[in-house]
PDB file of N, CA and C in Angstrom:
ATOM      1  N   MET A 244       6.250   8.190 -22.799  1.00 89.00           N
ATOM      2  CA  MET A 244       6.796   8.705 -21.580  1.00 89.00           C
ATOM      3  C   MET A 244       8.115   8.009 -21.224  1.00 89.00           C
ATOM      4  N   LEU A 245       8.327   6.795 -21.714  1.00 92.00           N
ATOM      5  CA  LEU A 245       9.568   6.073 -21.444  1.00 92.00           C
ATOM      6  C   LEU A 245      10.584   6.340 -22.544  1.00 92.00           C
ATOM      7  N   SER A 246      11.813   6.645 -22.138  1.00 93.00           N
ATOM      8  CA  SER A 246      12.907   6.794 -23.081  1.00 93.00           C
ATOM      9  C   SER A 246      13.195   5.447 -23.733  1.00 93.00           C
ATOM     10  N   ASP A 247      13.730   5.454 -24.948  1.00 92.00           N
ATOM     11  CA  ASP A 247      14.045   4.190 -25.615  1.00 92.00           C
ATOM     12  C   ASP A 247      15.071   3.374 -24.840  1.00 92.00           C
ATOM     13  N   ASP A 248      15.932   4.047 -24.065  1.00 93.00           N
ATOM     14  CA  ASP A 248      16.953   3.335 -23.293  1.00 93.00           C
ATOM     15  C   ASP A 248      16.570   3.181 -21.818  1.00 93.00           C
ATOM     16  N   TYR A 249      15.281   3.246 -21.527  1.00 93.00           N
ATOM     17  CA  TYR A 249      14.751   3.137 -20.171  1.00 93.00           C
ATOM     18  C   TYR A 249      15.162   1.831 -19.496  1.00 93.00           C
ATOM     19  N   LYS A 250      15.508   1.945 -18.215  1.00 95.00           N
ATOM     20  CA  LYS A 250      15.805   0.778 -17.373  1.00 95.00           C
ATOM     21  C   LYS A 250      15.065   0.944 -16.052  1.00 95.00           C
ATOM     22  N   ALA A 251      14.603  -0.158 -15.505  1.00 92.00           N
ATOM     23  CA  ALA A 251      13.891  -0.136 -14.230  1.00 92.00           C
ATOM     24  C   ALA A 251      14.397  -1.264 -13.348  1.00 92.00           C
ATOM     25  N   VAL A 252      14.391  -1.007 -12.045  1.00 91.00           N
ATOM     26  CA  VAL A 252      14.660  -2.050 -11.053  1.00 91.00           C
ATOM     27  C   VAL A 252      13.466  -2.043 -10.114  1.00 91.00           C
ATOM     28  N   ASN A 253      12.742  -3.169 -10.032  1.00 82.00           N
ATOM     29  CA  ASN A 253      11.561  -3.193  -9.182  1.00 82.00           C
ATOM     30  C   ASN A 253      11.898  -3.670  -7.774  1.00 82.00           C
ATOM     31  N   PHE A 254      10.867  -3.738  -6.914  1.00 77.00           N
ATOM     32  CA  PHE A 254      11.096  -4.075  -5.515  1.00 77.00           C
ATOM     33  C   PHE A 254      11.544  -5.523  -5.312  1.00 77.00           C
ATOM     34  N   ARG A 255      11.500  -6.322  -6.354  1.00 81.00           N
ATOM     35  CA  ARG A 255      12.016  -7.687  -6.272  1.00 81.00           C
ATOM     36  C   ARG A 255      13.470  -7.773  -6.770  1.00 81.00           C
ATOM     37  N   GLY A 256      14.023  -6.621  -7.212  1.00 85.00           N
ATOM     38  CA  GLY A 256      15.389  -6.581  -7.706  1.00 85.00           C
ATOM     39  C   GLY A 256      15.523  -6.966  -9.169  1.00 85.00           C
ATOM     40  N   VAL A 257      14.404  -7.058  -9.883  1.00 85.00           N
ATOM     41  CA  VAL A 257      14.415  -7.442 -11.287  1.00 85.00           C
ATOM     42  C   VAL A 257      14.674  -6.207 -12.148  1.00 85.00           C
ATOM     43  N   VAL A 258      15.659  -6.312 -13.058  1.00 90.00           N
ATOM     44  CA  VAL A 258      15.971  -5.235 -13.993  1.00 90.00           C
ATOM     45  C   VAL A 258      15.136  -5.435 -15.241  1.00 90.00           C
ATOM     46  N   SER A 259      14.586  -4.329 -15.758  1.00 90.00           N
ATOM     47  CA  SER A 259      13.671  -4.399 -16.883  1.00 90.00           C
ATOM     48  C   SER A 259      13.993  -3.302 -17.896  1.00 90.00           C
ATOM     49  N   THR A 260      13.571  -3.513 -19.127  1.00 90.00           N
ATOM     50  CA  THR A 260      13.753  -2.547 -20.212  1.00 90.00           C
ATOM     51  C   THR A 260      12.401  -1.962 -20.615  1.00 90.00           C
ATOM     52  N   LYS A 261      12.424  -0.992 -21.510  1.00 92.00           N
ATOM     53  CA  LYS A 261      11.191  -0.373 -21.996  1.00 92.00           C
ATOM     54  C   LYS A 261      10.259  -1.424 -22.608  1.00 92.00           C
ATOM     55  N   ALA A 262      10.786  -2.254 -23.483  1.00 90.00           N
ATOM     56  CA  ALA A 262       9.947  -3.269 -24.143  1.00 90.00           C
ATOM     57  C   ALA A 262       9.321  -4.215 -23.125  1.00 90.00           C
ATOM     58  N   ASN A 263      10.087  -4.628 -22.144  1.00 86.00           N
ATOM     59  CA  ASN A 263       9.568  -5.533 -21.125  1.00 86.00           C
ATOM     60  C   ASN A 263       8.511  -4.841 -20.263  1.00 86.00           C
ATOM     61  N   GLU A 264       8.726  -3.593 -19.903  1.00 85.00           N
ATOM     62  CA  GLU A 264       7.743  -2.861 -19.092  1.00 85.00           C
ATOM     63  C   GLU A 264       6.417  -2.722 -19.817  1.00 85.00           C
ATOM     64  N   ILE A 265       6.455  -2.428 -21.108  1.00 86.00           N
ATOM     65  CA  ILE A 265       5.221  -2.288 -21.891  1.00 86.00           C
ATOM     66  C   ILE A 265       4.497  -3.634 -21.977  1.00 86.00           C
ATOM     67  N   ALA A 266       5.233  -4.703 -22.253  1.00 84.00           N
ATOM     68  CA  ALA A 266       4.622  -6.040 -22.328  1.00 84.00           C
ATOM     69  C   ALA A 266       4.031  -6.448 -20.990  1.00 84.00           C
ATOM     70  N   THR A 267       4.745  -6.173 -19.902  1.00 80.00           N
ATOM     71  CA  THR A 267       4.268  -6.521 -18.570  1.00 80.00           C
ATOM     72  C   THR A 267       3.014  -5.737 -18.213  1.00 80.00           C
ATOM     73  N   ALA A 268       2.978  -4.463 -18.555  1.00 77.00           N
ATOM     74  CA  ALA A 268       1.816  -3.625 -18.240  1.00 77.00           C
ATOM     75  C   ALA A 268       0.558  -4.155 -18.917  1.00 77.00           C
ATOM     76  N   LYS A 269       0.695  -4.693 -20.107  1.00 79.00           N
ATOM     77  CA  LYS A 269      -0.463  -5.232 -20.831  1.00 79.00           C
ATOM     78  C   LYS A 269      -1.045  -6.463 -20.144  1.00 79.00           C
ATOM     79  N   GLU A 270      -0.215  -7.195 -19.386  1.00 76.00           N
ATOM     80  CA  GLU A 270      -0.659  -8.412 -18.726  1.00 76.00           C
ATOM     81  C   GLU A 270      -0.826  -8.247 -17.219  1.00 76.00           C
ATOM     82  N   ASP A 271      -0.613  -7.041 -16.715  1.00 76.00           N
ATOM     83  CA  ASP A 271      -0.661  -6.795 -15.277  1.00 76.00           C
ATOM     84  C   ASP A 271      -2.094  -6.935 -14.759  1.00 76.00           C
ATOM     85  N   ARG A 272      -2.209  -7.096 -13.452  1.00 79.00           N
ATOM     86  CA  ARG A 272      -3.526  -7.221 -12.820  1.00 79.00           C
ATOM     87  C   ARG A 272      -4.322  -5.924 -13.015  1.00 79.00           C
ATOM     88  N   ASP A 273      -5.625  -6.026 -12.816  1.00 81.00           N
ATOM     89  CA  ASP A 273      -6.492  -4.844 -12.842  1.00 81.00           C
ATOM     90  C   ASP A 273      -6.483  -4.229 -11.458  1.00 81.00           C
ATOM     91  N   TYR A 274      -5.929  -3.037 -11.365  1.00 84.00           N
ATOM     92  CA  TYR A 274      -5.870  -2.350 -10.080  1.00 84.00           C
ATOM     93  C   TYR A 274      -7.188  -1.641  -9.815  1.00 84.00           C
ATOM     94  N   ALA A 275      -7.702  -1.787  -8.602  1.00 86.00           N
ATOM     95  CA  ALA A 275      -8.913  -1.076  -8.201  1.00 86.00           C
ATOM     96  C   ALA A 275      -8.596   0.408  -8.027  1.00 86.00           C
ATOM     97  N   GLU A 276      -7.387   0.674  -7.520  1.00 90.00           N
ATOM     98  CA  GLU A 276      -6.966   2.058  -7.307  1.00 90.00           C
ATOM     99  C   GLU A 276      -5.447   2.111  -7.349  1.00 90.00           C
ATOM    100  N   MET A 277      -4.937   3.193  -7.920  1.00 90.00           N
ATOM    101  CA  MET A 277      -3.504   3.446  -7.905  1.00 90.00           C
ATOM    102  C   MET A 277      -3.315   4.953  -7.888  1.00 90.00           C
ATOM    103  N   LYS A 278      -2.593   5.424  -6.874  1.00 93.00           N
ATOM    104  CA  LYS A 278      -2.342   6.858  -6.810  1.00 93.00           C
ATOM    105  C   LYS A 278      -0.887   7.093  -6.437  1.00 93.00           C
ATOM    106  N   GLY A 279      -0.335   8.122  -7.027  1.00 90.00           N
ATOM    107  CA  GLY A 279       1.052   8.469  -6.771  1.00 90.00           C
ATOM    108  C   GLY A 279       1.153   9.795  -6.049  1.00 90.00           C
ATOM    109  N   ASP A 280       2.175   9.909  -5.248  1.00 91.00           N
ATOM    110  CA  ASP A 280       2.446  11.141  -4.516  1.00 91.00           C
ATOM    111  C   ASP A 280       3.921  11.481  -4.715  1.00 91.00           C
ATOM    112  N   VAL A 281       4.201  12.446  -5.600  1.00 89.00           N
ATOM    113  CA  VAL A 281       5.570  12.885  -5.821  1.00 89.00           C
ATOM    114  C   VAL A 281       5.946  13.773  -4.653  1.00 89.00           C
ATOM    115  N   MET A 282       6.992  13.389  -3.948  1.00 92.00           N
ATOM    116  CA  MET A 282       7.391  14.107  -2.746  1.00 92.00           C
ATOM    117  C   MET A 282       8.502  15.112  -3.009  1.00 92.00           C
ATOM    118  N   SER A 283       9.338  14.848  -4.012  1.00 96.00           N
ATOM    119  CA  SER A 283      10.387  15.806  -4.330  1.00 96.00           C
ATOM    120  C   SER A 283      10.831  15.644  -5.773  1.00 96.00           C
ATOM    121  N   VAL A 284      11.237  16.766  -6.355  1.00 96.00           N
ATOM    122  CA  VAL A 284      11.815  16.794  -7.692  1.00 96.00           C
ATOM    123  C   VAL A 284      13.002  17.746  -7.639  1.00 96.00           C
ATOM    124  N   THR A 285      14.150  17.292  -8.109  1.00 97.00           N
ATOM    125  CA  THR A 285      15.340  18.125  -8.166  1.00 97.00           C
ATOM    126  C   THR A 285      15.803  18.181  -9.616  1.00 97.00           C
ATOM    127  N   LEU A 286      15.944  19.390 -10.135  1.00 97.00           N
ATOM    128  CA  LEU A 286      16.380  19.575 -11.514  1.00 97.00           C
ATOM    129  C   LEU A 286      17.887  19.710 -11.597  1.00 97.00           C
ATOM    130  N   PHE A 287      18.456  19.117 -12.642  1.00 97.00           N
ATOM    131  CA  PHE A 287      19.872  19.217 -12.966  1.00 97.00           C
ATOM    132  C   PHE A 287      19.966  19.507 -14.455  1.00 97.00           C
ATOM    133  N   GLY A 288      19.688  20.747 -14.855  1.00 96.00           N
ATOM    134  CA  GLY A 288      19.690  21.093 -16.282  1.00 96.00           C
ATOM    135  C   GLY A 288      18.581  20.365 -17.004  1.00 96.00           C
ATOM    136  N   ASP A 289      18.964  19.504 -17.962  1.00 96.00           N
ATOM    137  CA  ASP A 289      17.985  18.727 -18.732  1.00 96.00           C
ATOM    138  C   ASP A 289      17.673  17.378 -18.105  1.00 96.00           C
ATOM    139  N   SER A 290      18.054  17.216 -16.832  1.00 97.00           N
ATOM    140  CA  SER A 290      17.757  15.978 -16.104  1.00 97.00           C
ATOM    141  C   SER A 290      17.042  16.325 -14.803  1.00 97.00           C
ATOM    142  N   ALA A 291      16.313  15.368 -14.269  1.00 97.00           N
ATOM    143  CA  ALA A 291      15.607  15.560 -13.007  1.00 97.00           C
ATOM    144  C   ALA A 291      15.533  14.237 -12.265  1.00 97.00           C
ATOM    145  N   VAL A 292      15.528  14.345 -10.943  1.00 98.00           N
ATOM    146  CA  VAL A 292      15.339  13.185 -10.081  1.00 98.00           C
ATOM    147  C   VAL A 292      14.068  13.428  -9.281  1.00 98.00           C
ATOM    148  N   ALA A 293      13.140  12.485  -9.353  1.00 97.00           N
ATOM    149  CA  ALA A 293      11.872  12.587  -8.625  1.00 97.00           C
ATOM    150  C   ALA A 293      11.756  11.389  -7.692  1.00 97.00           C
ATOM    151  N   SER A 294      11.142  11.626  -6.539  1.00 97.00           N
ATOM    152  CA  SER A 294      10.888  10.518  -5.620  1.00 97.00           C
ATOM    153  C   SER A 294       9.515  10.680  -5.015  1.00 97.00           C
ATOM    154  N   GLY A 295       8.961   9.576  -4.560  1.00 95.00           N
ATOM    155  CA  GLY A 295       7.642   9.622  -3.955  1.00 95.00           C
ATOM    156  C   GLY A 295       7.128   8.240  -3.619  1.00 95.00           C
ATOM    157  N   LEU A 296       5.821   8.173  -3.418  1.00 95.00           N
ATOM    158  CA  LEU A 296       5.147   6.922  -3.047  1.00 95.00           C
ATOM    159  C   LEU A 296       4.031   6.616  -4.035  1.00 95.00           C
ATOM    160  N   ILE A 297       3.801   5.344  -4.252  1.00 93.00           N
ATOM    161  CA  ILE A 297       2.658   4.879  -5.031  1.00 93.00           C
ATOM    162  C   ILE A 297       1.874   3.916  -4.157  1.00 93.00           C
ATOM    163  N   ASP A 298       0.580   4.189  -3.999  1.00 93.00           N
ATOM    164  CA  ASP A 298      -0.330   3.291  -3.284  1.00 93.00           C
ATOM    165  C   ASP A 298      -1.204   2.591  -4.316  1.00 93.00           C
ATOM    166  N   ALA A 299      -1.284   1.275  -4.211  1.00 92.00           N
ATOM    167  CA  ALA A 299      -2.101   0.511  -5.152  1.00 92.00           C
ATOM    168  C   ALA A 299      -2.922  -0.529  -4.395  1.00 92.00           C
ATOM    169  N   SER A 300      -4.105  -0.809  -4.927  1.00 92.00           N
ATOM    170  CA  SER A 300      -4.939  -1.867  -4.350  1.00 92.00           C
ATOM    171  C   SER A 300      -5.607  -2.641  -5.481  1.00 92.00           C
ATOM    172  N   TRP A 301      -5.900  -3.917  -5.205  1.00 91.00           N
ATOM    173  CA  TRP A 301      -6.536  -4.801  -6.159  1.00 91.00           C
ATOM    174  C   TRP A 301      -7.216  -5.929  -5.396  1.00 91.00           C
ATOM    175  N   ARG A 302      -8.040  -6.685  -6.085  1.00 90.00           N
ATOM    176  CA  ARG A 302      -8.691  -7.847  -5.479  1.00 90.00           C
ATOM    177  C   ARG A 302      -7.979  -9.102  -5.977  1.00 90.00           C
ATOM    178  N   ASP A 303      -7.630  -9.986  -5.034  1.00 87.00           N
ATOM    179  CA  ASP A 303      -6.966 -11.226  -5.416  1.00 87.00           C
ATOM    180  C   ASP A 303      -7.995 -12.233  -5.939  1.00 87.00           C
ATOM    181  N   GLU A 304      -7.537 -13.445  -6.234  1.00 87.00           N
ATOM    182  CA  GLU A 304      -8.412 -14.469  -6.825  1.00 87.00           C
ATOM    183  C   GLU A 304      -9.582 -14.837  -5.920  1.00 87.00           C
ATOM    184  N   GLN A 305      -9.426 -14.666  -4.595  1.00 91.00           N
ATOM    185  CA  GLN A 305     -10.501 -14.959  -3.649  1.00 91.00           C
ATOM    186  C   GLN A 305     -11.391 -13.737  -3.402  1.00 91.00           C
ATOM    187  N   GLY A 306     -11.122 -12.625  -4.064  1.00 89.00           N
ATOM    188  CA  GLY A 306     -11.934 -11.425  -3.900  1.00 89.00           C
ATOM    189  C   GLY A 306     -11.502 -10.538  -2.744  1.00 89.00           C
ATOM    190  N   LYS A 307     -10.413 -10.903  -2.077  1.00 93.00           N
ATOM    191  CA  LYS A 307      -9.922 -10.117  -0.947  1.00 93.00           C
ATOM    192  C   LYS A 307      -9.101  -8.933  -1.456  1.00 93.00           C
ATOM    193  N   THR A 308      -9.328  -7.761  -0.869  1.00 92.00           N
ATOM    194  CA  THR A 308      -8.574  -6.569  -1.264  1.00 92.00           C
ATOM    195  C   THR A 308      -7.136  -6.663  -0.769  1.00 92.00           C
ATOM    196  N   GLN A 309      -6.219  -6.449  -1.676  1.00 90.00           N
ATOM    197  CA  GLN A 309      -4.791  -6.430  -1.374  1.00 90.00           C
ATOM    198  C   GLN A 309      -4.281  -5.003  -1.608  1.00 90.00           C
ATOM    199  N   GLN A 310      -3.295  -4.602  -0.829  1.00 92.00           N
ATOM    200  CA  GLN A 310      -2.745  -3.258  -0.962  1.00 92.00           C
ATOM    201  C   GLN A 310      -1.231  -3.313  -0.881  1.00 92.00           C
ATOM    202  N   ILE A 311      -0.601  -2.348  -1.538  1.00 91.00           N
ATOM    203  CA  ILE A 311       0.846  -2.213  -1.456  1.00 91.00           C
ATOM    204  C   ILE A 311       1.192  -0.728  -1.569  1.00 91.00           C
ATOM    205  N   THR A 312       2.233  -0.336  -0.868  1.00 93.00           N
ATOM    206  CA  THR A 312       2.811   0.992  -1.020  1.00 93.00           C
ATOM    207  C   THR A 312       4.247   0.802  -1.474  1.00 93.00           C
ATOM    208  N   VAL A 313       4.621   1.527  -2.497  1.00 91.00           N
ATOM    209  CA  VAL A 313       5.958   1.423  -3.083  1.00 91.00           C
ATOM    210  C   VAL A 313       6.589   2.802  -3.095  1.00 91.00           C
ATOM    211  N   ARG A 314       7.840   2.879  -2.639  1.00 94.00           N
ATOM    212  CA  ARG A 314       8.611   4.123  -2.757  1.00 94.00           C
ATOM    213  C   ARG A 314       9.384   4.031  -4.068  1.00 94.00           C
ATOM    214  N   PHE A 315       9.373   5.132  -4.830  1.00 94.00           N
ATOM    215  CA  PHE A 315      10.082   5.118  -6.107  1.00 94.00           C
ATOM    216  C   PHE A 315      11.096   6.252  -6.191  1.00 94.00           C
ATOM    217  N   LEU A 316      12.088   6.032  -7.016  1.00 96.00           N
ATOM    218  CA  LEU A 316      13.072   7.033  -7.383  1.00 96.00           C
ATOM    219  C   LEU A 316      13.140   6.997  -8.900  1.00 96.00           C
ATOM    220  N   ALA A 317      12.953   8.135  -9.540  1.00 96.00           N
ATOM    221  CA  ALA A 317      12.906   8.186 -11.000  1.00 96.00           C
ATOM    222  C   ALA A 317      13.878   9.231 -11.528  1.00 96.00           C
ATOM    223  N   VAL A 318      14.545   8.877 -12.613  1.00 97.00           N
ATOM    224  CA  VAL A 318      15.427   9.810 -13.310  1.00 97.00           C
ATOM    225  C   VAL A 318      14.764  10.131 -14.643  1.00 97.00           C
ATOM    226  N   LEU A 319      14.595  11.415 -14.905  1.00 97.00           N
ATOM    227  CA  LEU A 319      13.987  11.865 -16.151  1.00 97.00           C
ATOM    228  C   LEU A 319      14.994  12.720 -16.916  1.00 97.00           C
ATOM    229  N   ARG A 320      14.867  12.757 -18.232  1.00 97.00           N
ATOM    230  CA  ARG A 320      15.744  13.571 -19.066  1.00 97.00           C
ATOM    231  C   ARG A 320      14.904  14.209 -20.160  1.00 97.00           C
ATOM    232  N   ARG A 321      15.175  15.486 -20.407  1.00 96.00           N
ATOM    233  CA  ARG A 321      14.474  16.180 -21.489  1.00 96.00           C
ATOM    234  C   ARG A 321      15.095  15.736 -22.805  1.00 96.00           C
ATOM    235  N   GLN A 322      14.270  15.145 -23.663  1.00 95.00           N
ATOM    236  CA  GLN A 322      14.714  14.639 -24.959  1.00 95.00           C
ATOM    237  C   GLN A 322      13.804  15.212 -26.029  1.00 95.00           C
ATOM    238  N   LYS A 323      14.389  15.981 -26.922  1.00 93.00           N
ATOM    239  CA  LYS A 323      13.629  16.634 -28.003  1.00 93.00           C
ATOM    240  C   LYS A 323      12.456  17.435 -27.439  1.00 93.00           C
ATOM    241  N   GLY A 324      12.697  18.124 -26.318  1.00 93.00           N
ATOM    242  CA  GLY A 324      11.692  18.998 -25.725  1.00 93.00           C
ATOM    243  C   GLY A 324      10.685  18.317 -24.818  1.00 93.00           C
ATOM    244  N   GLU A 325      10.744  16.998 -24.673  1.00 95.00           N
ATOM    245  CA  GLU A 325       9.791  16.278 -23.828  1.00 95.00           C
ATOM    246  C   GLU A 325      10.535  15.561 -22.705  1.00 95.00           C
ATOM    247  N   TRP A 326       9.921  15.523 -21.521  1.00 96.00           N
ATOM    248  CA  TRP A 326      10.499  14.789 -20.400  1.00 96.00           C
ATOM    249  C   TRP A 326      10.198  13.315 -20.573  1.00 96.00           C
ATOM    250  N   LYS A 327      11.245  12.485 -20.498  1.00 96.00           N
ATOM    251  CA  LYS A 327      11.117  11.036 -20.636  1.00 96.00           C
ATOM    252  C   LYS A 327      11.737  10.364 -19.419  1.00 96.00           C
ATOM    253  N   LEU A 328      11.119   9.274 -18.985  1.00 96.00           N
ATOM    254  CA  LEU A 328      11.701   8.467 -17.916  1.00 96.00           C
ATOM    255  C   LEU A 328      12.903   7.710 -18.466  1.00 96.00           C
ATOM    256  N   VAL A 329      14.026   7.842 -17.794  1.00 97.00           N
ATOM    257  CA  VAL A 329      15.252   7.156 -18.194  1.00 97.00           C
ATOM    258  C   VAL A 329      15.487   5.946 -17.294  1.00 97.00           C
ATOM    259  N   ALA A 330      15.193   6.106 -15.995  1.00 96.00           N
ATOM    260  CA  ALA A 330      15.419   5.008 -15.054  1.00 96.00           C
ATOM    261  C   ALA A 330      14.494   5.169 -13.852  1.00 96.00           C
ATOM    262  N   THR A 331      14.060   4.031 -13.321  1.00 95.00           N
ATOM    263  CA  THR A 331      13.288   4.035 -12.079  1.00 95.00           C
ATOM    264  C   THR A 331      13.758   2.878 -11.208  1.00 95.00           C
ATOM    265  N   GLN A 332      13.596   3.076  -9.925  1.00 94.00           N
ATOM    266  CA  GLN A 332      13.818   1.996  -8.969  1.00 94.00           C
ATOM    267  C   GLN A 332      12.698   2.089  -7.950  1.00 94.00           C
ATOM    268  N   SER A 333      12.175   0.960  -7.552  1.00 91.00           N
ATOM    269  CA  SER A 333      11.091   0.959  -6.577  1.00 91.00           C
ATOM    270  C   SER A 333      11.349  -0.101  -5.524  1.00 91.00           C
ATOM    271  N   THR A 334      10.821   0.169  -4.348  1.00 91.00           N
ATOM    272  CA  THR A 334      10.945  -0.777  -3.249  1.00 91.00           C
ATOM    273  C   THR A 334       9.679  -0.719  -2.406  1.00 91.00           C
ATOM    274  N   ARG A 335       9.320  -1.840  -1.854  1.00 88.00           N
ATOM    275  CA  ARG A 335       8.147  -1.900  -0.972  1.00 88.00           C
ATOM    276  C   ARG A 335       8.370  -0.977   0.198  1.00 88.00           C
ATOM    277  N   PHE A 336       7.316  -0.270   0.603  1.00 89.00           N
ATOM    278  CA  PHE A 336       7.415   0.691   1.693  1.00 89.00           C
ATOM    279  C   PHE A 336       6.329   0.389   2.697  1.00 89.00           C
ATOM    280  N   ASN A 337       6.713   0.207   3.937  1.00 82.00           N
ATOM    281  CA  ASN A 337       5.752  -0.008   5.008  1.00 82.00           C
ATOM    282  C   ASN A 337       5.502   1.323   5.697  1.00 82.00           C
ATOM    283  N   LYS A 338       4.292   1.834   5.517  1.00 75.00           N
ATOM    284  CA  LYS A 338       3.948   3.108   6.145  1.00 75.00           C
ATOM    285  C   LYS A 338       3.908   2.947   7.656  1.00 75.00           C
ATOM    286  N   PRO A 339       4.432   3.945   8.365  1.00 75.00           N
ATOM    287  CA  PRO A 339       4.328   3.890   9.839  1.00 75.00           C
ATOM    288  C   PRO A 339       2.863   3.934  10.253  1.00 75.00           C
ATOM    289  N   SER A 340       2.520   3.171  11.262  1.00 73.00           N
ATOM    290  CA  SER A 340       1.143   3.174  11.735  1.00 73.00           C
ATOM    291  C   SER A 340       0.888   4.448  12.554  1.00 73.00           C
ATOM    292  N   ASN A 341      -0.324   4.932  12.491  1.00 68.00           N
ATOM    293  CA  ASN A 341      -0.713   6.118  13.263  1.00 68.00           C
ATOM    294  C   ASN A 341      -1.021   5.680  14.695  1.00 68.00           C
ATOM    295  N   GLY A 342      -0.239   6.200  15.616  1.00 57.00           N
ATOM    296  CA  GLY A 342      -0.562   5.861  16.993  1.00 57.00           C
ATOM    297  C   GLY A 342       0.584   5.551  17.826  1.00 57.00           C
TER     298      GLY A 342
END
């Protein structure tokens, strides 16, 4: 799903490559739940820009449930007939409270 020239910028401002993302994913925490909500997709020929939110939760070392919501922006490009992620950027998102 990742293009060979994939680049990412995470909510900490760290720039990453495809190889680094794959290595990091193998060592990442075990998420109890992770769900994405794509809010918009705009096509530009063989390219697309998608944005949305990702909600994730996990248990920390003390067993307490931790949660985060991240807003993402992704650039995809059709390569050899398949859509591949070319670039993503994510930032922490604080959902407005209901009330």
